[in-house]
């Protein structure tokens, strides 16, 4: 199969899908290539902070999502020894400290909106295998293979790598990247929220390690538990019960839900934690966004929101270049020049937040409101 478009976006996560939707709405012929067959199957961040809310508000995307799938968090609580030490509330009465939207619901809304555009095509269950062209002469397209084994050739003017921290596009283009370790890894799990649970975010110190609880729409709580870096193999050989007992001792009100949903190590999803910085985000008609360009850790929920901002800014750049007559390499570089400093500052802020996390539990008499 041979296809043609102006822009081929690789990676159907929030950033890649948003970018595709924005371009298609303006008549740009766009093909979105996603490796997974089902939208939202791969776990990514789901909490929108101020930056992400501004992006989706700008494009009125919340109007496309049912209110049952939108949950605003009312405050952030810091807990230690079963005691709330501090509280962070929104700056205004109608504000929030983050909005949760289940990723599948978010992607469904974007895809539904994009599918109304004749200029949009979605290739799910399709894996990119090669790039056409090179960095010097410019990339002219890519080759992919669908789940049935059929080879697909896509000719395009711009390739966008929105395919995450292990980006295939970045690897195929041989674009250098520097990884930064943060000294911890993470265990993810999900439980149902007990009756009466308020929409809050709880951050706790348990056995000296950070334990985070994020209230989610549809009645769930997402758990993120920091563990020693590189400890998964050793940890999973140990008894499970003493480990989970630390959790239930920290939050007795969640004991029943924890025991119902987390019964073995298999109920945790291990996440290798690192951030990364690509030396360049653009190369010969190819551009990287989101984690493909600048991987972030879960701290502060910056990754998802920075990626959405990337998509918004890149859409504006591509639309301007189109009006000016062509997607030039210099024009694409303007996207990177406009975003790199802000992203670097967010990554530095993450490192600071992680290194100073324990300080929030040493000032009991000065709660943050």
Short mmCIF file of C-alpha atoms in Angstrom, two decimals:
data_model
loop_
_atom_site.label_atom_id
_atom_site.label_comp_id
_atom_site.label_asym_id
_atom_site.label_seq_id
_atom_site.Cartn_x
_atom_site.Cartn_y
_atom_site.Cartn_z
CA UNK A 1 0.00 0.00 0.00
CA UNK A 2 1.28 3.47 -0.90
CA UNK A 3 -0.11 6.59 0.76
CA UNK A 4 0.62 10.31 0.57
CA UNK A 5 0.06 13.16 2.99
CA UNK A 6 1.57 16.45 4.07
CA UNK A 7 2.31 15.41 7.66
CA UNK A 8 2.78 11.89 9.03
CA UNK A 9 2.56 11.70 12.81
CA UNK A 10 4.00 8.60 14.47
CA UNK A 11 2.55 7.88 17.92
CA UNK A 12 -1.13 8.03 18.83
CA UNK A 13 -0.75 9.21 22.41
CA UNK A 14 -2.23 12.50 23.62
CA UNK A 15 0.36 14.73 21.89
CA UNK A 16 0.42 12.94 18.55
CA UNK A 17 -3.36 12.65 18.40
CA UNK A 18 -3.91 16.27 19.41
CA UNK A 19 -1.46 17.47 16.77
CA UNK A 20 -3.12 15.32 14.10
CA UNK A 21 -6.55 16.62 15.07
CA UNK A 22 -5.47 20.28 14.98
CA UNK A 23 -3.81 19.89 11.59
CA UNK A 24 -6.68 17.94 10.04
CA UNK A 25 -9.18 20.55 11.22
CA UNK A 26 -7.27 23.12 9.17
CA UNK A 27 -7.27 20.98 6.05
CA UNK A 28 -3.73 19.60 6.35
CA UNK A 29 -3.64 16.05 4.98
CA UNK A 30 -2.47 14.07 8.02
CA UNK A 31 -1.82 10.38 8.68
CA UNK A 32 -1.53 9.23 12.29
CA UNK A 33 0.38 5.97 12.75
CA UNK A 34 -0.08 4.12 16.07
CA UNK A 35 1.56 0.83 17.03
CA UNK A 36 -1.22 -0.21 19.41
CA UNK A 37 -4.48 -1.52 17.96
CA UNK A 38 -6.58 -0.03 20.78
CA UNK A 39 -6.33 3.66 21.65
CA UNK A 40 -5.03 4.30 25.15
CA UNK A 41 -3.74 0.76 25.77
CA UNK A 42 -0.25 1.99 26.64
CA UNK A 43 -0.22 3.83 29.96
CA UNK A 44 0.75 7.49 29.83
CA UNK A 45 0.17 10.44 32.12
CA UNK A 46 -3.44 11.42 32.66
CA UNK A 47 -3.34 14.48 34.92
CA UNK A 48 -3.72 17.92 33.37
CA UNK A 49 -2.03 20.77 35.22
CA UNK A 50 -2.45 24.48 34.40
CA UNK A 51 -0.48 24.25 31.16
CA UNK A 52 -2.44 21.26 29.86
CA UNK A 53 -5.74 22.79 30.88
CA UNK A 54 -4.89 25.95 28.98
CA UNK A 55 -4.18 23.94 25.82
CA UNK A 56 -7.38 21.90 25.90
CA UNK A 57 -9.37 24.95 26.96
CA UNK A 58 -8.02 26.90 24.00
CA UNK A 59 -9.36 24.25 21.63
CA UNK A 60 -12.56 23.59 23.64
CA UNK A 61 -11.73 19.90 23.98
CA UNK A 62 -13.48 19.45 27.33
CA UNK A 63 -16.74 20.03 25.50
CA UNK A 64 -16.14 16.73 23.68
CA UNK A 65 -15.72 14.66 26.87
CA UNK A 66 -18.57 13.55 29.13
CA UNK A 67 -18.44 15.10 32.60
CA UNK A 68 -18.28 11.64 34.21
CA UNK A 69 -14.78 11.28 32.75
CA UNK A 70 -13.46 14.57 34.12
CA UNK A 71 -12.37 14.83 37.76
CA UNK A 72 -10.85 17.97 39.27
CA UNK A 73 -8.63 17.44 42.30
CA UNK A 74 -9.50 19.82 45.15
CA UNK A 75 -6.18 19.79 47.01
CA UNK A 76 -2.79 18.14 47.59
CA UNK A 77 -2.19 16.58 51.00
CA UNK A 78 1.14 15.57 52.54
CA UNK A 79 0.93 12.62 54.93
CA UNK A 80 3.29 10.87 57.33
CA UNK A 81 2.57 8.43 60.17
CA UNK A 82 -1.17 8.49 59.36
CA UNK A 83 -1.18 12.25 59.90
CA UNK A 84 -1.77 15.03 57.40
CA UNK A 85 1.22 17.37 57.65
CA UNK A 86 0.37 19.97 55.00
CA UNK A 87 -2.23 20.91 52.45
CA UNK A 88 -2.04 22.75 49.12
CA UNK A 89 -5.26 24.26 47.77
CA UNK A 90 -6.05 26.03 44.49
CA UNK A 91 -5.42 29.75 44.33
CA UNK A 92 -9.08 30.50 43.55
CA UNK A 93 -12.41 29.13 44.68
CA UNK A 94 -13.19 27.68 41.23
CA UNK A 95 -9.65 26.37 40.64
CA UNK A 96 -8.08 22.95 41.01
CA UNK A 97 -4.69 21.34 41.53
CA UNK A 98 -5.10 19.07 38.52
CA UNK A 99 -7.73 17.45 36.33
CA UNK A 100 -7.84 13.72 35.65
CA UNK A 101 -9.20 12.43 32.36
CA UNK A 102 -8.77 8.71 31.58
CA UNK A 103 -6.46 8.52 28.60
CA UNK A 104 -8.74 6.24 26.53
CA UNK A 105 -11.59 8.75 26.91
CA UNK A 106 -9.34 11.66 25.96
CA UNK A 107 -8.00 9.88 22.89
CA UNK A 108 -11.48 8.72 21.85
CA UNK A 109 -12.70 12.32 21.90
CA UNK A 110 -9.74 13.54 19.83
CA UNK A 111 -10.04 10.71 17.30
CA UNK A 112 -13.77 11.25 16.98
CA UNK A 113 -13.21 14.92 16.26
CA UNK A 114 -10.38 14.23 13.81
CA UNK A 115 -12.35 11.53 11.98
CA UNK A 116 -14.88 14.14 10.86
CA UNK A 117 -12.13 15.67 8.70
CA UNK A 118 -11.56 14.28 5.21
CA UNK A 119 -7.89 15.19 5.53
CA UNK A 120 -7.30 12.75 8.42
CA UNK A 121 -6.39 9.06 8.30
CA UNK A 122 -5.68 6.82 11.29
CA UNK A 123 -3.54 3.69 10.98
CA UNK A 124 -3.86 1.70 14.22
CA UNK A 125 -1.89 -1.49 14.83
CA UNK A 126 0.85 -0.22 12.53
CA UNK A 127 4.58 -0.25 13.29
CA UNK A 128 7.14 2.00 11.62
CA UNK A 129 10.08 -0.01 10.25
CA UNK A 130 12.17 2.47 8.24
CA UNK A 131 12.53 6.09 7.21
CA UNK A 132 12.83 7.20 3.60
CA UNK A 133 15.53 9.70 2.77
CA UNK A 134 18.18 10.93 5.19
CA UNK A 135 19.08 13.85 7.41
CA UNK A 136 21.20 15.59 4.78
CA UNK A 137 18.90 15.38 1.77
CA UNK A 138 15.76 15.40 3.90
CA UNK A 139 13.27 12.71 4.86
CA UNK A 140 10.55 12.03 2.32
CA UNK A 141 8.45 9.48 4.16
CA UNK A 142 8.52 6.19 5.98
CA UNK A 143 7.78 2.49 5.72
CA UNK A 144 5.52 0.67 8.16
CA UNK A 145 3.89 -2.72 8.63
CA UNK A 146 0.34 -3.32 9.82
CA UNK A 147 -0.79 -6.12 12.15
CA UNK A 148 -1.59 -8.30 9.15
CA UNK A 149 1.98 -8.05 7.91
CA UNK A 150 1.18 -5.75 4.99
CA UNK A 151 3.88 -3.19 4.15
CA UNK A 152 2.78 0.43 3.92
CA UNK A 153 4.79 3.22 2.33
CA UNK A 154 3.87 6.78 3.30
CA UNK A 155 5.25 9.71 1.33
CA UNK A 156 5.06 13.02 3.22
CA UNK A 157 6.61 16.44 3.64
CA UNK A 158 7.02 16.26 7.43
CA UNK A 159 7.51 13.34 9.82
CA UNK A 160 6.60 13.94 13.47
CA UNK A 161 7.96 11.53 16.07
CA UNK A 162 5.45 11.56 18.93
CA UNK A 163 6.17 7.96 19.88
CA UNK A 164 7.41 8.27 23.45
CA UNK A 165 10.58 7.88 25.41
CA UNK A 166 11.72 4.81 23.44
CA UNK A 167 10.95 6.58 20.16
CA UNK A 168 11.39 4.42 17.06
CA UNK A 169 11.51 7.52 14.87
CA UNK A 170 14.36 8.98 16.94
CA UNK A 171 16.30 5.71 16.76
CA UNK A 172 15.83 5.31 13.01
CA UNK A 173 16.98 8.89 12.47
CA UNK A 174 19.97 8.23 14.76
CA UNK A 175 19.30 11.39 16.72
CA UNK A 176 21.49 11.47 19.87
CA UNK A 177 19.81 11.53 23.28
CA UNK A 178 21.19 11.91 26.81
CA UNK A 179 19.48 9.97 29.60
CA UNK A 180 19.42 11.28 33.17
CA UNK A 181 18.87 8.93 36.09
CA UNK A 182 16.84 10.14 39.07
CA UNK A 183 17.80 7.60 41.71
CA UNK A 184 14.47 5.78 41.90
CA UNK A 185 12.07 3.61 39.95
CA UNK A 186 8.31 3.40 40.30
CA UNK A 187 5.58 0.85 40.94
CA UNK A 188 2.15 1.72 39.47
CA UNK A 189 -1.14 0.19 40.60
CA UNK A 190 -4.83 1.08 40.55
CA UNK A 191 -7.52 0.47 43.15
CA UNK A 192 -11.16 1.48 43.50
CA UNK A 193 -11.84 4.50 45.68
CA UNK A 194 -13.81 3.70 48.85
CA UNK A 195 -17.21 5.29 49.44
CA UNK A 196 -16.90 8.94 50.41
CA UNK A 197 -13.37 9.33 49.01
CA UNK A 198 -12.78 12.98 48.10
CA UNK A 199 -11.03 13.98 44.86
CA UNK A 200 -7.61 14.71 46.35
CA UNK A 201 -3.97 13.96 45.70
CA UNK A 202 -2.11 12.46 48.65
CA UNK A 203 1.69 12.49 48.85
CA UNK A 204 3.21 10.48 51.67
CA UNK A 205 6.50 9.32 53.13
CA UNK A 206 6.41 5.57 53.80
CA UNK A 207 9.57 3.92 55.06
CA UNK A 208 11.48 6.92 53.70
CA UNK A 209 10.06 6.53 50.19
CA UNK A 210 7.48 8.63 48.35
CA UNK A 211 4.01 7.12 47.97
CA UNK A 212 1.56 9.04 45.80
CA UNK A 213 -2.21 8.63 45.49
CA UNK A 214 -4.03 10.31 42.62
CA UNK A 215 -7.83 10.44 42.58
CA UNK A 216 -9.18 9.44 39.17
CA UNK A 217 -12.42 9.76 37.29
CA UNK A 218 -14.65 6.67 37.16
CA UNK A 219 -14.00 5.94 40.85
CA UNK A 220 -10.35 4.90 40.96
CA UNK A 221 -7.16 5.81 42.79
CA UNK A 222 -3.83 5.60 40.95
CA UNK A 223 -0.91 4.58 43.15
CA UNK A 224 2.69 5.51 42.44
CA UNK A 225 5.27 4.06 44.84
CA UNK A 226 8.93 5.05 44.58
CA UNK A 227 11.40 2.23 45.10
CA UNK A 228 15.17 2.05 44.95
CA UNK A 229 16.55 2.40 41.46
CA UNK A 230 17.27 -0.96 39.83
CA UNK A 231 15.58 -2.90 42.67
CA UNK A 232 12.75 -4.60 40.75
CA UNK A 233 14.42 -7.99 40.34
CA UNK A 234 15.45 -8.15 44.01
CA UNK A 235 12.17 -6.76 45.29
CA UNK A 236 10.01 -9.21 43.37
CA UNK A 237 11.87 -12.15 44.92
CA UNK A 238 10.93 -11.01 48.41
CA UNK A 239 7.70 -11.64 50.28
CA UNK A 240 4.88 -9.42 49.08
CA UNK A 241 2.93 -9.10 52.33
CA UNK A 242 5.40 -7.01 54.40
CA UNK A 243 5.69 -4.56 51.54
CA UNK A 244 1.97 -4.01 51.08
CA UNK A 245 1.49 -3.86 54.86
CA UNK A 246 3.50 -0.64 54.83
CA UNK A 247 0.81 0.81 52.57
CA UNK A 248 -2.15 -0.27 54.66
CA UNK A 249 -0.47 0.99 57.84
CA UNK A 250 0.04 4.39 56.19
CA UNK A 251 -3.57 4.58 54.93
CA UNK A 252 -5.90 2.32 56.95
CA UNK A 253 -8.92 3.79 55.17
CA UNK A 254 -7.74 2.11 51.96
CA UNK A 255 -6.97 -1.31 53.45
CA UNK A 256 -9.96 -3.18 52.01
CA UNK A 257 -9.55 -1.72 48.54
CA UNK A 258 -5.82 -2.44 48.53
CA UNK A 259 -6.33 -6.08 49.51
CA UNK A 260 -9.07 -6.45 46.88
CA UNK A 261 -6.92 -5.15 44.01
CA UNK A 262 -3.26 -5.66 44.95
CA UNK A 263 -2.69 -9.30 45.88
CA UNK A 264 0.77 -9.97 44.46
CA UNK A 265 3.68 -8.29 42.74
CA UNK A 266 1.91 -8.98 39.43
CA UNK A 267 -0.66 -6.32 40.31
CA UNK A 268 2.04 -3.64 40.13
CA UNK A 269 3.35 -2.24 36.85
CA UNK A 270 7.08 -1.43 37.17
CA UNK A 271 8.27 1.76 35.49
CA UNK A 272 11.95 2.45 34.86
CA UNK A 273 12.44 6.11 35.76
CA UNK A 274 14.69 8.43 33.80
CA UNK A 275 14.48 11.71 31.94
CA UNK A 276 16.19 12.48 28.66
CA UNK A 277 17.23 15.36 26.44
CA UNK A 278 17.63 14.95 22.71
CA UNK A 279 20.52 16.98 21.27
CA UNK A 280 18.19 18.25 18.56
CA UNK A 281 14.45 17.87 18.01
CA UNK A 282 14.53 18.50 14.26
CA UNK A 283 16.42 16.98 11.38
CA UNK A 284 15.81 17.06 7.64
CA UNK A 285 12.03 17.49 7.67
CA UNK A 286 11.61 15.36 10.81
CA UNK A 287 10.62 16.75 14.19
CA UNK A 288 10.26 15.17 17.65
CA UNK A 289 7.73 16.18 20.29
CA UNK A 290 6.85 15.06 23.82
CA UNK A 291 8.83 12.28 25.44
CA UNK A 292 10.53 11.49 22.13
CA UNK A 293 12.27 14.86 22.39
CA UNK A 294 12.42 15.32 26.16
CA UNK A 295 11.39 12.45 28.42
CA UNK A 296 10.22 13.52 31.86
CA UNK A 297 9.52 11.63 35.07
CA UNK A 298 5.99 11.48 36.59
CA UNK A 299 6.90 14.20 39.11
CA UNK A 300 4.56 17.16 38.83
CA UNK A 301 2.70 15.60 35.88
CA UNK A 302 4.83 17.78 33.59
CA UNK A 303 5.40 15.20 30.85
CA UNK A 304 1.86 14.95 29.49
CA UNK A 305 1.26 18.67 29.74
CA UNK A 306 4.54 19.67 28.09
CA UNK A 307 3.77 17.21 25.29
CA UNK A 308 0.33 18.75 24.74
CA UNK A 309 1.95 22.19 24.65
CA UNK A 310 4.45 20.87 22.09
CA UNK A 311 1.58 19.67 19.91
CA UNK A 312 -0.21 23.01 20.17
CA UNK A 313 2.89 25.05 19.33
CA UNK A 314 4.00 22.74 16.51
CA UNK A 315 0.53 22.85 14.95
CA UNK A 316 0.77 26.65 14.82
CA UNK A 317 4.26 26.49 13.32
CA UNK A 318 3.26 23.98 10.64
CA UNK A 319 0.16 25.95 9.70
CA UNK A 320 2.21 29.12 9.38
CA UNK A 321 4.85 27.40 7.23
CA UNK A 322 2.12 25.96 5.03
CA UNK A 323 0.71 29.42 4.44
CA UNK A 324 4.19 30.74 3.67
CA UNK A 325 4.70 28.10 1.00
CA UNK A 326 6.68 25.23 2.49
CA UNK A 327 7.77 23.17 5.51
CA UNK A 328 11.40 24.28 5.60
CA UNK A 329 14.04 22.87 7.95
CA UNK A 330 14.64 26.36 9.33
CA UNK A 331 10.93 26.76 9.94
CA UNK A 332 10.74 23.50 11.86
CA UNK A 333 13.78 24.52 13.89
CA UNK A 334 11.79 27.55 15.03
CA UNK A 335 9.52 25.15 16.93
CA UNK A 336 12.46 23.75 18.89
CA UNK A 337 13.92 27.20 19.51
CA UNK A 338 10.60 28.33 20.93
CA UNK A 339 10.12 25.36 23.26
CA UNK A 340 13.51 24.04 24.41
CA UNK A 341 14.18 26.57 27.18
CA UNK A 342 10.75 26.11 28.77
CA UNK A 343 11.09 22.33 28.69
CA UNK A 344 14.62 22.44 30.13
CA UNK A 345 13.34 24.57 33.01
CA UNK A 346 10.58 22.03 33.70
CA UNK A 347 13.10 19.18 33.79
CA UNK A 348 15.28 21.13 36.21
CA UNK A 349 12.21 21.85 38.31
CA UNK A 350 11.46 18.12 38.48
CA UNK A 351 14.94 17.41 39.80
CA UNK A 352 14.50 20.10 42.45
CA UNK A 353 11.06 18.81 43.47
CA UNK A 354 12.42 15.29 43.87
CA UNK A 355 15.48 16.34 45.86
CA UNK A 356 13.45 18.53 48.25
CA UNK A 357 10.40 16.29 48.65
CA UNK A 358 11.29 15.30 52.24
CA UNK A 359 11.32 18.94 53.32
CA UNK A 360 7.52 19.09 53.09
CA UNK A 361 7.29 16.84 56.15
CA UNK A 362 9.55 18.88 58.43
CA UNK A 363 7.39 22.00 58.82
CA UNK A 364 4.27 20.77 60.57
CA UNK A 365 3.44 24.19 61.95
CA UNK A 366 3.43 25.99 58.57
CA UNK A 367 0.76 24.39 56.40
CA UNK A 368 0.51 25.58 52.79
CA UNK A 369 -2.96 26.79 51.81
#
